[in-house]
C-alpha cells in the first residue's frame, strides 16, 4: 500500500528559533504546549488541561512523556498527510522531545490555529461552529 503522507512540514524540526514564543513555551512548560497540541489534534475531544496533566504525570513519574506525545505527532501527520520526517515519530520524540513539540506547535499555528484559545474558540473564530440544538427541558414534578 503506498504512503499517502507526502506533504512537507511548514518548518523544520530544528526551526525552534523561527518562533521564539513557541520555543520558550515548549522549553519551560512542555505540558502546556503538549496540552494545546493535543486539544487541537483531538478536535476538542480532550481538553488542554487533561492532556497536559497526563503528559506531566507520565513525564514526572516515568520520564516517558515522549511515548504519549509521539502518538499525537502521528495523528497530526495523518490529519495533514505530513511526511514522517526526519525519522519515525517515536524516534523524533525520544531523541528530541522539545524540538518535536515545538515543530508540532508551529505547524498548527502556521495552519491558522490560535494555540492559546483552544479548539472551540478556534472553530468559532473560523466560523465553523457546530449546529446547536435547543436543550431538552425536564418536565419536573407532576401530580
Tab-separated table of C-alpha atoms in Angstrom:
chain	number	residue	atom	x	y	z
A	1	UNK	CA	0.000	0.000	0.000
A	2	UNK	CA	1.509	3.341	-0.997
A	3	UNK	CA	2.008	6.005	1.627
A	4	UNK	CA	-0.348	8.967	1.412
A	5	UNK	CA	1.918	11.013	3.692
A	6	UNK	CA	3.779	13.191	1.241
A	7	UNK	CA	3.218	16.804	2.300
A	8	UNK	CA	6.085	18.695	3.858
A	9	UNK	CA	6.064	20.272	7.309
A	10	UNK	CA	5.849	24.074	7.195
A	11	UNK	CA	9.003	24.316	9.350
A	12	UNK	CA	11.897	22.035	10.085
A	13	UNK	CA	12.462	20.053	13.252
A	14	UNK	CA	15.276	22.364	14.313
A	15	UNK	CA	13.445	25.576	13.424
A	16	UNK	CA	12.717	26.381	17.060
A	17	UNK	CA	14.137	29.897	16.780
A	18	UNK	CA	11.655	30.715	13.993
A	19	UNK	CA	9.075	31.369	16.722
A	20	UNK	CA	10.678	32.440	20.000
A	21	UNK	CA	7.384	32.392	21.919
A	22	UNK	CA	6.596	28.794	20.998
A	23	UNK	CA	10.181	27.817	21.691
A	24	UNK	CA	10.124	29.298	25.207
A	25	UNK	CA	6.727	27.782	25.995
A	26	UNK	CA	7.856	24.349	24.844
A	27	UNK	CA	11.159	24.516	26.709
A	28	UNK	CA	9.833	25.890	30.021
A	29	UNK	CA	6.278	24.472	30.037
A	30	UNK	CA	6.159	21.417	27.752
A	31	UNK	CA	2.991	20.170	29.444
A	32	UNK	CA	1.144	23.341	28.367
A	33	UNK	CA	2.486	23.157	24.823
A	34	UNK	CA	1.576	19.479	24.573
A	35	UNK	CA	-1.880	20.068	26.064
A	36	UNK	CA	-2.616	22.731	23.467
A	37	UNK	CA	-1.384	20.499	20.640
A	38	UNK	CA	-3.463	17.559	21.880
A	39	UNK	CA	-6.645	19.634	22.204
A	40	UNK	CA	-6.359	20.858	18.609
A	41	UNK	CA	-5.346	17.468	17.182
A	42	UNK	CA	-8.189	15.772	19.100
A	43	UNK	CA	-10.567	18.468	17.816
A	44	UNK	CA	-11.675	19.345	21.325
A	45	UNK	CA	-12.410	15.774	22.448
A	46	UNK	CA	-9.850	16.199	25.237
A	47	UNK	CA	-9.032	19.443	26.953
A	48	UNK	CA	-5.657	21.101	27.113
A	49	UNK	CA	-5.691	20.703	30.896
A	50	UNK	CA	-6.380	16.966	30.870
A	51	UNK	CA	-3.818	16.177	28.181
A	52	UNK	CA	-1.184	18.450	29.702
A	53	UNK	CA	-1.684	16.980	33.165
A	54	UNK	CA	-1.441	13.424	31.881
A	55	UNK	CA	1.701	14.323	29.941
A	56	UNK	CA	3.236	15.955	33.037
A	57	UNK	CA	2.369	12.950	35.221
A	58	UNK	CA	3.885	10.491	32.734
A	59	UNK	CA	6.991	12.625	32.283
A	60	UNK	CA	7.441	13.166	36.027
A	61	UNK	CA	6.764	9.636	37.232
A	62	UNK	CA	8.227	7.558	34.411
A	63	UNK	CA	10.230	10.013	32.331
A	64	UNK	CA	8.319	8.704	29.314
A	65	UNK	CA	6.051	11.584	28.332
A	66	UNK	CA	7.527	11.168	24.859
A	67	UNK	CA	5.646	7.892	24.397
A	68	UNK	CA	2.359	9.738	24.853
A	69	UNK	CA	3.321	12.760	22.765
A	70	UNK	CA	4.614	10.720	19.810
A	71	UNK	CA	1.087	9.356	19.312
A	72	UNK	CA	-0.146	12.892	18.758
A	73	UNK	CA	2.620	13.562	16.252
A	74	UNK	CA	1.345	10.548	14.304
A	75	UNK	CA	-2.232	11.843	14.451
A	76	UNK	CA	-1.152	15.319	13.356
A	77	UNK	CA	0.770	13.846	10.435
A	78	UNK	CA	-2.251	11.764	9.478
A	79	UNK	CA	-4.606	14.749	9.531
A	80	UNK	CA	-2.392	16.794	7.216
A	81	UNK	CA	-0.707	13.964	5.261
A	82	UNK	CA	2.721	15.065	6.502
A	83	UNK	CA	5.897	13.125	5.862
A	84	UNK	CA	7.325	11.055	8.705
A	85	UNK	CA	10.456	13.143	8.819
A	86	UNK	CA	13.363	13.096	9.668
A	87	UNK	CA	12.677	9.632	11.134
A	88	UNK	CA	9.901	7.665	12.858
A	89	UNK	CA	7.652	9.669	15.182
A	90	UNK	CA	8.715	7.738	18.279
A	91	UNK	CA	12.397	8.391	17.484
A	92	UNK	CA	11.802	12.105	16.933
A	93	UNK	CA	10.128	12.388	20.336
A	94	UNK	CA	12.585	10.073	22.098
A	95	UNK	CA	15.703	11.882	20.934
A	96	UNK	CA	14.419	15.449	20.658
A	97	UNK	CA	11.167	15.904	22.575
A	98	UNK	CA	11.378	19.729	22.883
A	99	UNK	CA	12.109	20.183	19.180
A	100	UNK	CA	9.298	17.792	18.213
A	101	UNK	CA	6.720	19.579	20.376
A	102	UNK	CA	7.903	22.954	19.132
A	103	UNK	CA	7.628	21.850	15.489
A	104	UNK	CA	4.103	20.493	16.024
A	105	UNK	CA	3.061	23.686	17.828
A	106	UNK	CA	4.412	25.825	14.954
A	107	UNK	CA	2.752	23.573	12.384
A	108	UNK	CA	-0.676	24.129	13.919
A	109	UNK	CA	-0.047	27.876	14.250
A	110	UNK	CA	1.022	28.030	10.613
A	111	UNK	CA	-2.208	26.285	9.652
A	112	UNK	CA	-4.214	29.114	11.219
A	113	UNK	CA	-4.866	27.945	14.775
A	114	UNK	CA	-4.500	30.338	17.693
A	115	UNK	CA	-2.975	27.842	20.084
A	116	UNK	CA	-3.786	29.837	23.200
A	117	UNK	CA	-7.584	29.823	22.790
A	118	UNK	CA	-8.341	26.124	22.342
A	119	UNK	CA	-10.376	24.149	19.850
A	120	UNK	CA	-13.842	25.583	20.435
A	121	UNK	CA	-12.747	29.227	20.236
A	122	UNK	CA	-10.755	28.472	17.080
A	123	UNK	CA	-13.831	26.942	15.461
A	124	UNK	CA	-15.913	29.979	16.376
A	125	UNK	CA	-13.192	32.287	15.083
A	126	UNK	CA	-13.102	30.376	11.785
A	127	UNK	CA	-16.897	30.422	11.547
A	128	UNK	CA	-17.149	26.650	11.854
A	129	UNK	CA	-19.498	26.355	14.793
A	130	UNK	CA	-21.465	23.172	15.125
A	131	UNK	CA	-25.204	23.379	14.754
A	132	UNK	CA	-26.734	23.983	18.137
A	133	UNK	CA	-29.729	22.100	19.400
A	134	UNK	CA	-32.126	23.540	21.964
A	135	UNK	CA	-31.712	21.822	25.333
A	136	UNK	CA	-34.433	19.427	26.351
A	137	UNK	CA	-36.361	20.546	29.406
A	138	UNK	CA	-37.111	18.061	32.148
A	139	UNK	CA	-40.828	18.139	32.892
A	140	UNK	CA	-40.270	18.365	36.639
A	141	UNK	CA	-42.671	17.018	39.186
A	142	UNK	CA	-46.246	16.297	38.147
A	143	UNK	CA	-49.286	15.242	40.142
